[in-house]
mmCIF file of C-alpha atoms in Angstrom:
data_model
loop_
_atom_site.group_PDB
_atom_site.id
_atom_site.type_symbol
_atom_site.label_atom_id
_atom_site.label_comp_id
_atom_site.label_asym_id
_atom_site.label_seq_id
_atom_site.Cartn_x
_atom_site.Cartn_y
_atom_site.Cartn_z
ATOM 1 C CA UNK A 1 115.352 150.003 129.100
ATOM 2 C CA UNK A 2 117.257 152.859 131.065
ATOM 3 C CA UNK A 3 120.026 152.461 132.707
ATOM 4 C CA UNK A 4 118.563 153.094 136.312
ATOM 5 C CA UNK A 5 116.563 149.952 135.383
ATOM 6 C CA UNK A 6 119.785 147.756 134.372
ATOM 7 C CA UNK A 7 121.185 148.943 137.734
ATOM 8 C CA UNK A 8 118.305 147.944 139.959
ATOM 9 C CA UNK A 9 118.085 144.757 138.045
ATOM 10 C CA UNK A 10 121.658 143.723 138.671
ATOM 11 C CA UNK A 11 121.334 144.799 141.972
ATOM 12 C CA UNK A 12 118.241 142.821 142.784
ATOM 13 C CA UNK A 13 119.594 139.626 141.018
ATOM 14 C CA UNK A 14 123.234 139.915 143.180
ATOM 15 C CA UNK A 15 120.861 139.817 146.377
ATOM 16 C CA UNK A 16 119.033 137.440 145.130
ATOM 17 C CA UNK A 17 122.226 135.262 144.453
ATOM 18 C CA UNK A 18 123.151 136.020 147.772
ATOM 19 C CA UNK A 19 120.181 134.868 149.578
ATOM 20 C CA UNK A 20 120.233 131.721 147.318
ATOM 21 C CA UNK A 21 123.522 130.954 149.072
ATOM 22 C CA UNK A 22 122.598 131.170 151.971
ATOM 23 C CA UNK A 23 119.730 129.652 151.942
ATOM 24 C CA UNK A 24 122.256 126.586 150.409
ATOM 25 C CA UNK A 25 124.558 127.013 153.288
ATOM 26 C CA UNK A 26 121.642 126.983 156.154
ATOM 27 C CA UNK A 27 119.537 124.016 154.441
ATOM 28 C CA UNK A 28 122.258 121.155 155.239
ATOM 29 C CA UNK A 29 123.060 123.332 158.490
ATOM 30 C CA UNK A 30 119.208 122.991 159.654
ATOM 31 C CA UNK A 31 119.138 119.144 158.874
ATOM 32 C CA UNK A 32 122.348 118.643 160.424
ATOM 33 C CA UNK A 33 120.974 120.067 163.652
ATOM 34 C CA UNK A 34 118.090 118.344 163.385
ATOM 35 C CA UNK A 35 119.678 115.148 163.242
ATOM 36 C CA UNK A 36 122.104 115.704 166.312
ATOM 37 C CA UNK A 37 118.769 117.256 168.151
ATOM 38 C CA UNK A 38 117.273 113.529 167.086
ATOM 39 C CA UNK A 39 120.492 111.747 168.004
ATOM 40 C CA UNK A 40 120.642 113.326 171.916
ATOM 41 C CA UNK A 41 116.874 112.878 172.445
ATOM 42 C CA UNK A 42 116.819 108.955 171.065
ATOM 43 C CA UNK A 43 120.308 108.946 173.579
ATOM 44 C CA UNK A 44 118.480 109.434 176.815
ATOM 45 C CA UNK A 45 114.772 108.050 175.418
ATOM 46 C CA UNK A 46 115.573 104.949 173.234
ATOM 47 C CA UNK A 47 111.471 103.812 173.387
ATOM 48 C CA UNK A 48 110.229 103.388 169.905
ATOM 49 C CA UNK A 49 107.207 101.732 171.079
ATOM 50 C CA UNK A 50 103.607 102.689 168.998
ATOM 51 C CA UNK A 51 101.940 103.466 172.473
ATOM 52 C CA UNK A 52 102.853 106.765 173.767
ATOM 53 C CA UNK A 53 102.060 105.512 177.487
ATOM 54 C CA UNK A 54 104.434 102.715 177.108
ATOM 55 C CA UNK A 55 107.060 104.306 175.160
ATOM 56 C CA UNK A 56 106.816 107.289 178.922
ATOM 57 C CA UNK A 57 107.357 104.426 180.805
ATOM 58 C CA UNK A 58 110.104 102.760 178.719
ATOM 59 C CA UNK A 59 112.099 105.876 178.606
ATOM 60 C CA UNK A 60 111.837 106.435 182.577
ATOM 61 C CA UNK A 61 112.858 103.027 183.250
ATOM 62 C CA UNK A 62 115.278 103.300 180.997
ATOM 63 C CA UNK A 63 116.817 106.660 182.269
ATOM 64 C CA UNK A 64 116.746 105.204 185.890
ATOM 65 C CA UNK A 65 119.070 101.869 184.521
ATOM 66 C CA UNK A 66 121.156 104.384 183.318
ATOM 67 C CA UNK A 67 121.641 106.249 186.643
ATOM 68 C CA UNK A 68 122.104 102.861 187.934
ATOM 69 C CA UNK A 69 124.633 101.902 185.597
ATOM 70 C CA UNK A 70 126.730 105.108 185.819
ATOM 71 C CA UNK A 71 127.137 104.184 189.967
ATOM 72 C CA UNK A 72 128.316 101.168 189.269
ATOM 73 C CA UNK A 73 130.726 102.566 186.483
ATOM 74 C CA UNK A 74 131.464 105.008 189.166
ATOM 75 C CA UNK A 75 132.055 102.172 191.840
ATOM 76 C CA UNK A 76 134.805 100.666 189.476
ATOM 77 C CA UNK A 77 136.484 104.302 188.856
ATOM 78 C CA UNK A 78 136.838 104.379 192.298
ATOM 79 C CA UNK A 79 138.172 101.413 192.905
ATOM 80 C CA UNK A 80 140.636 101.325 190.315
ATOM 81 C CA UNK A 81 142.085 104.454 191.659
ATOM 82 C CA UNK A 82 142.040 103.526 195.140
ATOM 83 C CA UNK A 83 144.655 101.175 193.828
ATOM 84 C CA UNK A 84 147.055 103.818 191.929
ATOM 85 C CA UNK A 85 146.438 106.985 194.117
ATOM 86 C CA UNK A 86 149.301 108.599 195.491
ATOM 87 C CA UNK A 87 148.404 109.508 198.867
ATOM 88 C CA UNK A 88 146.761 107.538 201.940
ATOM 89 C CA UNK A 89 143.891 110.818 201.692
ATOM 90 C CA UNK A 90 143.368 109.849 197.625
ATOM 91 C CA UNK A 91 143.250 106.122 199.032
ATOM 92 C CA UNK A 92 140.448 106.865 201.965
ATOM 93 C CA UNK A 93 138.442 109.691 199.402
ATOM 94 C CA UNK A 94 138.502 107.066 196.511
ATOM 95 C CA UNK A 95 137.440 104.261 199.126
ATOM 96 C CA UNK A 96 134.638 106.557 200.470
ATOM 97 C CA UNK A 97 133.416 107.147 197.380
ATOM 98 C CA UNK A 98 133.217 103.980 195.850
ATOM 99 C CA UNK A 99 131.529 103.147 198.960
ATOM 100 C CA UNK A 100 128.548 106.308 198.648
ATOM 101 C CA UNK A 101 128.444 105.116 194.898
ATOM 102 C CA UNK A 102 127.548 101.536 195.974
ATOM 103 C CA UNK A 103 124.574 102.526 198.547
ATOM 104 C CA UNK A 104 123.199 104.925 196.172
ATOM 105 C CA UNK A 105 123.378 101.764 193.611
ATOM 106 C CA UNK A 106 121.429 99.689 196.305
ATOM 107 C CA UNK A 107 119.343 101.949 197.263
ATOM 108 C CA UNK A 108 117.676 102.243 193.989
ATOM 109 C CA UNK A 109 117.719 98.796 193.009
ATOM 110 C CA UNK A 110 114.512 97.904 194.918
ATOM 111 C CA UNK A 111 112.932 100.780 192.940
ATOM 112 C CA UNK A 112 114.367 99.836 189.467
ATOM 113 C CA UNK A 113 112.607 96.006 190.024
ATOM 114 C CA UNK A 114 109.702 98.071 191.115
ATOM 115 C CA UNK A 115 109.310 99.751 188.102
ATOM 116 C CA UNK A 116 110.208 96.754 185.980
ATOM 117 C CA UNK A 117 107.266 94.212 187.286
ATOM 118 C CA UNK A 118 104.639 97.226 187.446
ATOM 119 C CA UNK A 119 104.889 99.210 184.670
ATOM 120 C CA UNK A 120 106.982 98.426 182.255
ATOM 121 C CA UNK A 121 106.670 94.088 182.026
ATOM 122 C CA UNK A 122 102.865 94.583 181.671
ATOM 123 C CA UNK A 123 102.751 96.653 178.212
ATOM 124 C CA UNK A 124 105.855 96.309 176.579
ATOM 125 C CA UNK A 125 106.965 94.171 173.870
ATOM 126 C CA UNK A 126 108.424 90.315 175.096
ATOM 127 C CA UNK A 127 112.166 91.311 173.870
ATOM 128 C CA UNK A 128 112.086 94.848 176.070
ATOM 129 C CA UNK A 129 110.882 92.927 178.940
ATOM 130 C CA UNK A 130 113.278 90.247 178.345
ATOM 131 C CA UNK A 131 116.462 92.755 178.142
ATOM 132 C CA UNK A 132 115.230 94.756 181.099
ATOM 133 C CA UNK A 133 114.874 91.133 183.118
ATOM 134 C CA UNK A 134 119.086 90.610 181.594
ATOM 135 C CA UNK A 135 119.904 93.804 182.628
ATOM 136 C CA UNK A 136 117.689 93.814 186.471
ATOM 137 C CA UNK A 137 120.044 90.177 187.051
ATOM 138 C CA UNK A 138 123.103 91.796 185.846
ATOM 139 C CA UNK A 139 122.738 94.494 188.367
ATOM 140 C CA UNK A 140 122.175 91.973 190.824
ATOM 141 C CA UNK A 141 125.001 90.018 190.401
ATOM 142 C CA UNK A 142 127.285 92.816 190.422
ATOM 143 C CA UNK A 143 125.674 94.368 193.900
ATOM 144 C CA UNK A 144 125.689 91.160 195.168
ATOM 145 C CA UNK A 145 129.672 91.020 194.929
ATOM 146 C CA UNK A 146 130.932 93.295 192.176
ATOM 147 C CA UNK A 147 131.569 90.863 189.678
ATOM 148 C CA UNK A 148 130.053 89.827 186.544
ATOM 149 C CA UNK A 149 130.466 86.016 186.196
ATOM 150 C CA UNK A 150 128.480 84.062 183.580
ATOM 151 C CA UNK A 151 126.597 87.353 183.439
ATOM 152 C CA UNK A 152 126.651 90.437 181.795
ATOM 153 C CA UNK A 153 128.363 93.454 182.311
ATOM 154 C CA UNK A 154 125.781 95.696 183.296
ATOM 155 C CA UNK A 155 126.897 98.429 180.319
ATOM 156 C CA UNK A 156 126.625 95.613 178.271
ATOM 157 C CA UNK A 157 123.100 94.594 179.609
ATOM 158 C CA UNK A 158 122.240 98.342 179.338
ATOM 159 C CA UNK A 159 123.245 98.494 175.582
ATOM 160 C CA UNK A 160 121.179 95.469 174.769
ATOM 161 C CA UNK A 161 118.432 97.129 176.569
ATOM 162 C CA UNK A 162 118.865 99.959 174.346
ATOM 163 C CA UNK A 163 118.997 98.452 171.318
ATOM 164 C CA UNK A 164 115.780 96.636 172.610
ATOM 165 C CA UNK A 165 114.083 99.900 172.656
ATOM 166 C CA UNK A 166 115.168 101.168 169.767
ATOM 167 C CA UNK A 167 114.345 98.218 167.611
ATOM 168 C CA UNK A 168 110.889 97.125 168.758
ATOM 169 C CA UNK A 169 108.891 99.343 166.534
ATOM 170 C CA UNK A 170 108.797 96.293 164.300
ATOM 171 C CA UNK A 171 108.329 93.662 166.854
ATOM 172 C CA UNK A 172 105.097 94.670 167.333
ATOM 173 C CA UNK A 173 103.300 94.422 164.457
ATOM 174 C CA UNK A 174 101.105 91.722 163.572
ATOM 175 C CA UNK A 175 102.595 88.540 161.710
ATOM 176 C CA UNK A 176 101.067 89.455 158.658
ATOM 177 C CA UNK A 177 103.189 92.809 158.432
ATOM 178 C CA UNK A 178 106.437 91.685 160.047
ATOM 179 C CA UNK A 179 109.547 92.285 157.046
ATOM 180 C CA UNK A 180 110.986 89.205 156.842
ATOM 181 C CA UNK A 181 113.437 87.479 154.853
ATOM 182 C CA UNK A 182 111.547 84.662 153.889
ATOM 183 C CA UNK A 183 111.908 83.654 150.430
ATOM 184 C CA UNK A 184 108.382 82.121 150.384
ATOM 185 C CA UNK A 185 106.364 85.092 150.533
#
């Protein structure tokens, strides 16, 4: 073996110990992506249901409780600084506001029950329809008065909603291939 073939030996195996680096570094960095790519989409679509048309419908209701939710979080933003703002103009914008924030909220309340007895209490699993029923009263009692006793909060409702969603994958399989805990199996 010649030296110009030790040299292009080295050389090839110092590129190839480069690219294995690499190739270590943007492994992890793909599957870290991946996961946060997983984590937003599951954020906005929690539906884990085994029917694709019920999981589109899930994930639109569910996106429309959010918008919801966020007016009525932006009802109490308003509010509270309507109480702490410095000026009688910060006092009347804050008011207004809390004010637009509340129509929009009623406005697409009707639509939100709408949704809820037509498409999505038909074909989805008893605890979805259950949370989305908690979460429809919640929002209810709050526009009704803007408070939340012997109700839920509706971020609270919304959460239990989500979690709902996210869960049900399991609730709807047969009894004979539920996991359980039972020692008697």
């Amino acid at each position: 073996m010649g030296i110009r073939d030790r040299v292009t030996d080295s050389a090839s195996s110092m590129l190839q110990a480069g690219r294995d680096r690499v190739h270590a570094v943007r492994g992890p960095a793909r599957s870290i992506n991946d996961t946060w790519k997983r984590r937003r989409f599951f954020a906005t679509n929690p539906s884990r249901a085994a029917d694709s048309y019920t999981r589109t419908r899930e994930n639109e209701f569910f996106q429309l409780a959010s918008s919801l939710v966020s007016d009525i979080e932006r009802i109490e933003t308003d509010t509270e600084y309507q109480y702490r703002a410095d000026t009688a103009q910060d006092r009347r914008n804050a008011r207004a506001d809390a004010v637009a924030a509340r129509h929009d909220a009623k406005r697409a309340f009707p639509h939100l029950l709408r949704v809820l007895d037509t498409e999505v209490a038909p074909t989805s699993a008893d605890e979805v329809v259950a949370a989305a029923r908690a979460l429809a009263e919640s929002l209810r009692q709050y526009l009704r008065g803007n408070t939340v006793s012997e109700h839920l909060h509706p971020t609270d409702a919304l959460s239990i909603l989500y979690s709902a969603m996210y869960d049900q994958d399991e609730w709807d399989l047969p009894d004979e291939n539920r996991d359980t805990d039972d020692p008697s199996d």
